[in-house]
Coordinates of C-alpha atoms in Angstrom, one line a residue:
M312 CA -25.8 -4.2 -1.4
R313 CA -23.1 -2.2 -3.1
I314 CA -19.5 -3.6 -2.7
V315 CA -16.2 -2.4 -4.0
M316 CA -13.8 -5.4 -4.3
K317 CA -10.0 -5.1 -4.7
F318 CA -7.8 -7.9 -5.9
G319 CA -4.0 -8.0 -5.8
G320 CA -0.9 -10.1 -5.0
T321 CA -1.3 -13.8 -5.6
S322 CA -5.0 -13.1 -6.5
V323 CA -3.7 -12.1 -9.9
K324 CA -0.5 -14.2 -10.0
D325 CA -1.5 -16.1 -13.2
G326 CA -4.4 -16.9 -15.5
R327 CA -5.8 -19.6 -13.2
S328 CA -5.9 -17.2 -10.2
I329 CA -7.5 -14.5 -12.4
L330 CA -10.2 -16.9 -13.5
H331 CA -10.8 -17.9 -9.8
C332 CA -11.3 -14.1 -9.0
A333 CA -13.7 -13.8 -11.9
N334 CA -15.8 -16.7 -10.5
L335 CA -15.8 -15.1 -7.1
I336 CA -17.0 -11.8 -8.6
K337 CA -19.7 -13.7 -10.5
K338 CA -20.9 -15.3 -7.3
F339 CA -21.1 -12.1 -5.3
S340 CA -22.5 -9.9 -8.2
K341 CA -25.7 -12.0 -8.6
N342 CA -27.5 -10.1 -5.8
N343 CA -25.1 -7.1 -5.4
E344 CA -23.8 -4.1 -7.3
V345 CA -20.0 -4.7 -7.6
V346 CA -17.1 -2.5 -8.7
V347 CA -13.7 -4.2 -9.0
V348 CA -10.3 -2.8 -8.6
T349 CA -7.2 -4.8 -9.6
S350 CA -3.5 -4.5 -9.0
A351 CA -0.8 -5.6 -11.5
M352 CA 0.0 -9.3 -11.9
A353 CA 2.3 -10.5 -9.2
G354 CA 5.9 -9.3 -9.7
V355 CA 5.1 -7.1 -12.7
T356 CA 5.5 -3.7 -11.0
D357 CA 8.9 -4.7 -9.6
S358 CA 10.0 -5.9 -13.1
L359 CA 8.8 -2.6 -14.6
L360 CA 10.8 -0.7 -12.0
H361 CA 13.9 -2.7 -12.7
A362 CA 13.6 -2.3 -16.4
A363 CA 13.0 1.5 -16.1
K364 CA 16.2 1.9 -14.0
K365 CA 18.2 -0.4 -16.3
C366 CA 17.3 1.9 -19.3
C367 CA 19.4 4.6 -17.7
N368 CA 22.4 2.5 -16.8
D369 CA 22.7 0.1 -19.8
P370 CA 23.6 2.0 -23.0
S371 CA 22.6 -1.0 -25.1
P372 CA 18.8 -1.3 -25.8
G373 CA 19.0 -5.0 -26.5
F374 CA 17.6 -6.0 -23.1
I375 CA 14.4 -4.1 -23.8
K376 CA 13.3 -6.6 -26.5
L377 CA 13.9 -9.5 -24.1
F378 CA 12.0 -7.7 -21.3
I379 CA 9.0 -7.1 -23.6
A380 CA 9.1 -10.7 -24.8
E381 CA 8.9 -11.9 -21.1
M382 CA 6.0 -9.5 -20.4
T383 CA 4.2 -10.7 -23.5
K384 CA 4.6 -14.4 -22.5
K385 CA 3.4 -13.7 -18.9
H386 CA 0.3 -11.8 -20.0
Y387 CA -0.5 -14.1 -23.0
D388 CA -0.3 -17.1 -20.7
A389 CA -2.6 -15.4 -18.3
V390 CA -5.1 -14.6 -21.1
N391 CA -5.1 -18.2 -22.4
D392 CA -5.8 -19.6 -18.9
A393 CA -8.3 -16.9 -17.7
V394 CA -10.4 -16.4 -20.9
R395 CA -12.1 -19.4 -22.5
N396 CA -14.1 -17.6 -25.2
E397 CA -12.0 -17.2 -28.4
E398 CA -13.7 -14.0 -29.6
I399 CA -13.1 -12.3 -26.2
K400 CA -9.6 -13.7 -26.0
S401 CA -8.7 -12.2 -29.4
K402 CA -9.9 -8.8 -28.4
V403 CA -8.0 -8.7 -25.1
L404 CA -4.8 -10.0 -26.7
S405 CA -5.1 -7.2 -29.2
K406 CA -5.3 -4.8 -26.3
V407 CA -2.3 -6.4 -24.6
D408 CA -0.3 -6.1 -27.8
K409 CA -1.1 -2.4 -28.1
L410 CA -0.1 -1.7 -24.5
L411 CA 3.2 -3.7 -24.7
D412 CA 4.1 -1.9 -28.0
E413 CA 3.5 1.4 -26.2
L414 CA 5.7 0.3 -23.3
E415 CA 8.5 -0.8 -25.6
K416 CA 8.6 2.6 -27.2
V417 CA 8.6 4.4 -23.8
L418 CA 11.6 2.2 -22.6
L419 CA 13.5 2.8 -25.8
G420 CA 13.0 6.6 -25.4
I421 CA 14.3 6.5 -21.8
N422 CA 17.3 4.4 -23.0
Y423 CA 18.2 6.9 -25.7
L424 CA 17.8 9.9 -23.4
G425 CA 19.5 8.2 -20.5
E426 CA 17.2 10.1 -18.1
L427 CA 14.3 8.8 -16.0
T428 CA 12.1 11.5 -14.5
P429 CA 9.5 10.8 -11.8
R430 CA 6.8 11.5 -14.4
S431 CA 8.3 9.0 -16.8
L432 CA 8.7 6.4 -14.0
D433 CA 5.0 6.7 -13.1
Y434 CA 4.1 6.2 -16.7
I435 CA 6.1 3.0 -17.0
L436 CA 4.9 1.6 -13.7
S437 CA 1.2 2.2 -14.8
F438 CA 1.5 -0.6 -17.4
G439 CA 1.1 -3.3 -14.8
E440 CA -2.4 -2.3 -13.8
R441 CA -3.3 -1.2 -17.3
L442 CA -2.5 -4.7 -18.6
S443 CA -4.2 -6.7 -15.7
A444 CA -7.6 -4.8 -15.7
P445 CA -8.5 -5.8 -19.3
I446 CA -7.6 -9.4 -18.6
L447 CA -9.7 -9.7 -15.5
S448 CA -12.6 -7.9 -17.3
A449 CA -12.3 -10.3 -20.3
S450 CA -12.3 -13.3 -17.8
L451 CA -15.6 -11.9 -16.3
L452 CA -17.1 -11.6 -19.8
S453 CA -16.1 -15.2 -20.6
V454 CA -17.9 -16.5 -17.5
G455 CA -21.1 -14.5 -18.3
V456 CA -20.7 -11.3 -16.3
D457 CA -21.1 -8.0 -18.2
S458 CA -17.9 -6.0 -17.6
L459 CA -15.9 -3.0 -18.7
A460 CA -12.2 -2.3 -18.1
L461 CA -11.3 1.2 -17.1
E462 CA -7.9 2.9 -16.4
G463 CA -7.7 4.9 -13.2
G464 CA -8.1 8.2 -15.0
D465 CA -11.1 6.9 -17.0
A466 CA -12.7 6.0 -13.7
G467 CA -12.3 9.6 -12.4
I468 CA -9.2 9.2 -10.2
L469 CA -7.9 12.8 -10.5
T470 CA -4.6 13.6 -8.7
D471 CA -2.1 16.3 -8.1
E472 CA 1.3 16.2 -9.9
T473 CA 3.3 14.6 -7.0
Y474 CA 4.6 11.7 -9.2
G475 CA 5.3 8.6 -7.2
R476 CA 3.0 9.5 -4.3
A477 CA 0.2 11.5 -6.0
K478 CA -2.6 12.8 -3.8
P479 CA -6.3 12.6 -5.0
L480 CA -7.8 16.0 -5.7
P481 CA -10.9 17.2 -3.7
E482 CA -13.2 16.9 -6.7
V483 CA -12.2 13.2 -7.2
Y484 CA -15.5 12.0 -5.6
G485 CA -17.6 13.8 -8.0
T486 CA -15.7 12.6 -11.1
I487 CA -15.7 9.0 -9.9
K488 CA -19.5 9.1 -9.3
S489 CA -20.2 10.6 -12.7
R490 CA -18.1 8.0 -14.5
L491 CA -19.1 4.8 -12.5
E492 CA -22.6 5.3 -11.2
P493 CA -24.3 4.9 -14.6
L494 CA -22.4 1.7 -15.2
V495 CA -23.2 0.2 -11.9
S496 CA -26.8 1.3 -11.3
I497 CA -28.2 1.7 -14.8
K498 CA -26.2 -0.7 -17.1
K499 CA -25.7 -3.2 -14.4
T500 CA -22.2 -3.9 -15.5
V501 CA -19.1 -4.7 -13.4
P502 CA -16.4 -2.0 -14.0
V503 CA -12.9 -3.3 -13.5
V504 CA -10.7 -0.4 -12.6
S505 CA -6.9 -0.4 -12.8
G506 CA -5.8 0.4 -9.2
F507 CA -2.7 2.4 -8.2
I508 CA -2.9 4.9 -11.0
G509 CA -4.7 8.2 -11.7
T510 CA -4.2 11.2 -13.9
T511 CA -3.6 14.9 -13.5
K512 CA -6.0 17.4 -14.9
S513 CA -3.7 17.7 -17.9
G514 CA -4.0 14.0 -18.5
N515 CA -0.5 12.8 -17.3
I516 CA -0.5 9.4 -15.6
T517 CA 0.4 9.3 -11.9
T518 CA 0.8 6.6 -9.3
L519 CA -0.6 6.7 -5.7
G520 CA 2.4 4.9 -4.1
R521 CA 3.0 1.2 -3.6
G522 CA -0.1 -0.5 -2.3
G523 CA -2.2 2.4 -3.8
S524 CA -4.8 0.0 -5.3
D525 CA -6.3 -0.1 -1.8
L526 CA -6.7 3.7 -1.9
T527 CA -8.3 3.4 -5.3
A528 CA -10.9 1.0 -3.9
T529 CA -11.8 3.2 -0.9
L530 CA -12.0 6.4 -3.0
I531 CA -14.5 4.6 -5.3
A532 CA -16.4 3.2 -2.3
S533 CA -16.8 6.7 -0.8
A534 CA -17.8 8.3 -4.1
L535 CA -20.4 5.6 -4.7
N536 CA -21.6 5.4 -1.1
A537 CA -20.8 1.6 -1.1
D538 CA -22.0 -0.6 1.8
E539 CA -18.6 -2.3 2.2
V540 CA -15.1 -2.5 0.7
W541 CA -13.6 -6.0 0.4
L542 CA -9.9 -6.2 0.1
W543 CA -9.0 -9.7 -1.1
K544 CA -5.6 -10.7 0.2
E545 CA -3.5 -13.9 0.7
V546 CA -4.4 -14.1 4.4
D547 CA -7.6 -14.7 6.3
G548 CA -7.4 -11.1 7.8
V549 CA -5.4 -8.9 10.1
M550 CA -3.1 -10.9 12.3
T551 CA -1.7 -10.1 15.8
T552 CA 1.7 -9.9 14.0
D553 CA 3.4 -11.3 10.9
P554 CA 3.0 -15.1 11.1
K555 CA 6.5 -15.4 9.5
I556 CA 7.9 -13.9 12.6
V557 CA 5.5 -15.5 15.2
P558 CA 3.9 -18.7 13.9
E559 CA 1.3 -18.4 16.8
A560 CA 0.0 -15.1 15.5
R561 CA -3.8 -15.2 15.4
L562 CA -6.6 -13.6 13.4
I563 CA -8.2 -10.4 14.8
P564 CA -11.9 -10.5 13.9
E565 CA -12.5 -6.8 14.1
I566 CA -10.4 -3.7 14.5
S567 CA -11.1 0.0 14.5
Y568 CA -10.1 2.5 11.8
Q569 CA -7.6 4.2 14.2
E570 CA -5.9 0.9 15.1
A571 CA -5.7 -0.2 11.5
M572 CA -4.2 3.2 10.5
E573 CA -1.6 3.0 13.2
L574 CA -0.6 -0.5 12.1
S575 CA -0.4 0.4 8.4
H576 CA 1.6 3.5 9.1
F577 CA 4.1 1.4 11.1
G578 CA 4.7 -1.2 8.5
A579 CA 1.9 -3.8 8.8
K580 CA 1.1 -4.9 5.3
I581 CA -2.7 -4.7 5.7
L582 CA -3.5 -1.8 3.4
H583 CA -2.2 1.5 2.1
P584 CA -1.6 3.9 5.0
K585 CA -4.1 6.5 3.5
A586 CA -6.6 4.0 2.3
L587 CA -9.0 4.4 5.3
E588 CA -9.3 8.2 5.0
P589 CA -12.0 8.2 2.2
V590 CA -14.3 5.7 4.0
M591 CA -14.0 7.0 7.6
K592 CA -16.3 10.0 7.2
K593 CA -19.0 7.8 5.7
R594 CA -18.4 4.9 8.2
I595 CA -18.0 2.4 5.4
P596 CA -16.6 -0.9 6.8
V597 CA -13.5 -2.4 5.1
R598 CA -13.3 -6.2 5.1
I599 CA -10.0 -8.1 4.7
K600 CA -10.8 -11.4 3.0
N601 CA -8.7 -14.3 1.8
T602 CA -9.0 -14.9 -2.0
F603 CA -8.3 -18.6 -1.6
N604 CA -10.5 -19.1 1.5
P605 CA -13.5 -16.9 0.6
D606 CA -15.9 -18.4 3.1
A607 CA -13.8 -17.1 6.0
E608 CA -15.3 -14.0 7.6
G609 CA -12.0 -12.2 7.6
T610 CA -11.3 -9.0 9.6
V611 CA -13.7 -6.1 9.6
I612 CA -12.2 -2.6 10.0
K613 CA -14.9 -0.2 11.2
E614 CA -15.5 2.9 13.3
S615 CA -15.7 1.2 16.7
V616 CA -15.3 -2.4 17.9
T617 CA -16.8 -4.5 20.7
S618 CA -14.9 -4.4 23.9
T619 CA -11.9 -6.7 24.2
K620 CA -9.6 -7.6 27.1
D621 CA -6.6 -7.3 24.8
I622 CA -4.6 -4.3 25.9
V623 CA -2.2 -4.5 23.0
K624 CA -4.0 -5.8 20.0
A625 CA -1.2 -6.1 17.4
L626 CA 2.5 -5.6 16.7
S627 CA 4.1 -4.3 13.6
L628 CA 7.7 -4.2 12.4
I629 CA 9.5 -2.0 9.9
E630 CA 13.1 -3.1 9.2
R631 CA 14.4 -0.9 6.4
V632 CA 14.6 2.5 8.2
A633 CA 17.2 4.9 9.6
I634 CA 17.4 7.6 12.2
I635 CA 18.4 11.2 11.3
N636 CA 19.6 13.2 14.3
I637 CA 19.7 17.0 14.2
S638 CA 21.4 18.7 17.2
G639 CA 22.8 22.1 18.1
A640 CA 23.2 24.3 21.2
G641 CA 22.1 27.6 19.7
F642 CA 18.8 26.6 18.1
D643 CA 15.5 28.4 18.2
F644 CA 13.8 25.0 18.4
A645 CA 10.4 26.0 17.1
E646 CA 11.9 27.6 14.0
T647 CA 14.3 24.7 13.5
M648 CA 11.5 22.1 13.6
S649 CA 9.5 24.1 11.1
N650 CA 12.5 24.4 8.8
V651 CA 13.4 20.7 9.2
F652 CA 9.9 19.4 8.2
R653 CA 9.6 21.9 5.4
A654 CA 12.9 20.7 4.0
L655 CA 11.9 17.0 4.3
A656 CA 8.5 17.7 2.7
E657 CA 10.0 19.6 -0.2
N658 CA 12.3 16.6 -0.9
K659 CA 9.5 14.0 -0.6
V660 CA 11.1 12.3 2.4
H661 CA 8.7 9.9 4.2
V662 CA 8.8 10.6 7.9
I663 CA 7.8 7.6 10.0
M664 CA 8.5 8.7 13.6
V665 CA 9.8 11.7 15.5
S666 CA 11.3 12.1 19.0
Q667 CA 12.5 15.3 20.7
S668 CA 14.9 15.5 23.6
S669 CA 13.6 17.4 26.7
S670 CA 16.5 19.8 26.5
E671 CA 15.4 20.9 23.0
L672 CA 18.9 20.3 21.7
N673 CA 18.2 17.2 19.7
L674 CA 15.6 16.1 17.2
S675 CA 15.5 12.5 16.0
I676 CA 13.5 11.5 12.9
V677 CA 13.0 8.0 11.5
V678 CA 12.8 7.8 7.7
D679 CA 12.7 5.1 5.0
E680 CA 16.1 3.6 4.3
A681 CA 15.7 4.7 0.6
D682 CA 15.3 8.4 1.7
V683 CA 18.4 8.6 4.0
E684 CA 20.9 10.3 1.7
K685 CA 18.2 12.7 0.3
A686 CA 17.3 13.6 3.9
M687 CA 20.9 14.1 4.9
K688 CA 21.6 16.4 2.0
A689 CA 18.4 18.5 2.5
L690 CA 19.0 18.9 6.3
N691 CA 22.7 19.7 6.0
G692 CA 21.8 22.4 3.5
M693 CA 19.2 23.8 5.9
I694 CA 21.5 23.7 9.0
N695 CA 24.3 25.3 7.0
G696 CA 27.0 24.5 9.6
N697 CA 25.0 25.8 12.5
G698 CA 24.5 22.4 14.1
N699 CA 25.1 18.8 13.4
V700 CA 23.2 16.2 11.2
S701 CA 24.1 12.6 11.7
K702 CA 22.5 9.2 10.8
M703 CA 22.0 5.8 12.4
E704 CA 21.4 2.9 10.1
D705 CA 20.7 -0.8 10.6
I706 CA 17.7 -0.2 12.9
A707 CA 14.1 -1.4 13.1
V708 CA 10.9 0.2 14.3
I709 CA 8.4 -1.8 16.4
S710 CA 4.9 -0.5 17.2
A711 CA 2.5 -1.9 19.7
V712 CA -1.1 -0.9 18.8
G713 CA -4.4 -1.3 20.6
A714 CA -7.4 0.8 21.7
G715 CA -7.1 -1.0 25.1
M716 CA -3.9 0.8 25.8
A717 CA -5.7 4.2 26.2
G718 CA -6.2 4.8 29.9
T719 CA -4.5 1.5 31.0
P720 CA -1.6 2.3 33.3
G721 CA 1.7 0.5 33.0
V722 CA 1.6 -0.6 29.4
A723 CA 4.8 1.1 28.4
G724 CA 6.4 -0.2 31.6
R725 CA 5.5 -3.8 30.7
I726 CA 6.8 -3.3 27.1
F727 CA 10.2 -2.0 28.2
S728 CA 10.6 -4.3 31.2
A729 CA 10.0 -7.3 28.9
L730 CA 12.6 -6.0 26.4
G731 CA 15.1 -5.3 29.3
R732 CA 14.7 -8.9 30.7
N733 CA 15.6 -10.2 27.2
R734 CA 18.6 -7.8 26.9
I735 CA 17.1 -5.8 24.0
N736 CA 18.3 -2.2 24.0
V737 CA 15.9 0.5 23.0
V738 CA 17.4 3.3 20.9
M739 CA 14.5 5.7 20.6
I740 CA 10.9 5.9 21.9
S741 CA 7.7 7.7 20.6
Q742 CA 4.2 7.6 22.0
S743 CA 1.2 9.7 20.9
C744 CA -1.2 11.3 23.3
S745 CA -4.0 9.2 21.8
E746 CA -2.3 6.2 23.6
Y747 CA -3.2 3.9 20.7
N748 CA 0.4 3.0 20.2
V749 CA 3.8 2.9 21.7
S750 CA 6.6 2.9 19.0
F751 CA 10.3 2.4 19.6
V752 CA 13.5 1.7 17.8
V753 CA 16.0 -1.2 18.3
K754 CA 18.9 -2.5 16.3
R755 CA 17.7 -4.2 13.2
D756 CA 19.1 -7.7 14.1
E757 CA 17.0 -7.5 17.4
G758 CA 13.8 -6.4 15.7
R759 CA 12.2 -9.8 15.2
K760 CA 13.2 -11.0 18.6
A761 CA 11.6 -7.9 20.2
V762 CA 8.3 -8.7 18.3
R763 CA 8.4 -12.3 19.6
V764 CA 9.1 -11.2 23.2
L765 CA 6.1 -8.7 23.2
H766 CA 3.8 -11.2 21.5
E767 CA 4.4 -13.6 24.4
E768 CA 4.3 -10.9 27.0
F769 CA 0.8 -9.7 26.1
E770 CA -0.3 -13.3 25.3
L771 CA -1.5 -12.2 21.8
G772 CA -1.4 -15.8 20.5
R773 CA -4.0 -17.0 23.1
G774 CA -7.0 -15.1 22.0
S775 CA -9.3 -12.8 24.0

């Protein structure tokens, strides 16, 4: 059996957790061909982002030395706990030193210039995964598993030049196969690939967006015709909703590709929204497993699932969003919509949800909170006074997802009746013709209450 395993989050929190992952890989690699993808150590990507931004705002470079010292201690401690063989430890520490020296020089350069470009930011953020992959690979070597660490570009992850949200190129599957197939099938080694990052054809490092390590894993799985992808998380699998919001949330044993894609797009932290695209055509199952409860079956994401009486299967919530409203009496609406989405795409604004009034005088678009001002500027420039662009902040998007909703009358009615009984006002509604989800907007301070109300309404905590 050929398996692509991805580790991230608390799986690579420290050296002990990395060693735990190495032992898991050793266990499953005995009778299987395994490729491993790893994220950065927990908290490192956020720290790199903070340091990169501070370089532009703080004229003094003194903090850079302190930051590098903190990164050095974190990764040295991880090596000391994860790698027990002194010779292997010496080699990986030398690699860590080289990478951190490179990072320090990059940060100093940004500080002197006072300018942080998207390309420079991707380069800085890449260091998290570029540091963690050699450590996990060294830990595998120390427990007796032959392994080789590879950066995303070395593994064949070729992308376009959309820094921050790079897209894999069509030829990526061929390059991955040519780089990894000989290692897996001939040399019988376990490649450890740095997730989240790739390279352009000219060799510049790019990132695939936050959570992009999941996409790295599924790209590799598709290229190598893997039997399964295992995404090791901190939970037993996909839940009916976030247990932090509803403690009664339960595990969903299996879910379809379409349902999982809807949930990930609307904020459920299961996997990268685009991660399923590479495996869907080849019908490769994706299994969500708990790193610290490895015997649990987890949740299997696959083409189709056995019938269930659950009409709504899961609920997701996105809290940091805003609505942009475009209105005007004299619009040619088809032309306006074309221009609106072109302007948003050119400015790399992530569109989450869209609703159009029946009068064709108003278009409402939900975007990430971080993209609001960028979207307002782009659309005001496009409208050029021939209409009105406004925003509504402090809102939340809730999405009810389930294949059982298709063809079942009255689902939307039950959703909005339950919300009305609990005095929760709905600001905006969107439903696709696939009937796999109903999404709506409420005030942010009512978002969690709405999730709890609907979880109880559809009895999601009681099983099927």
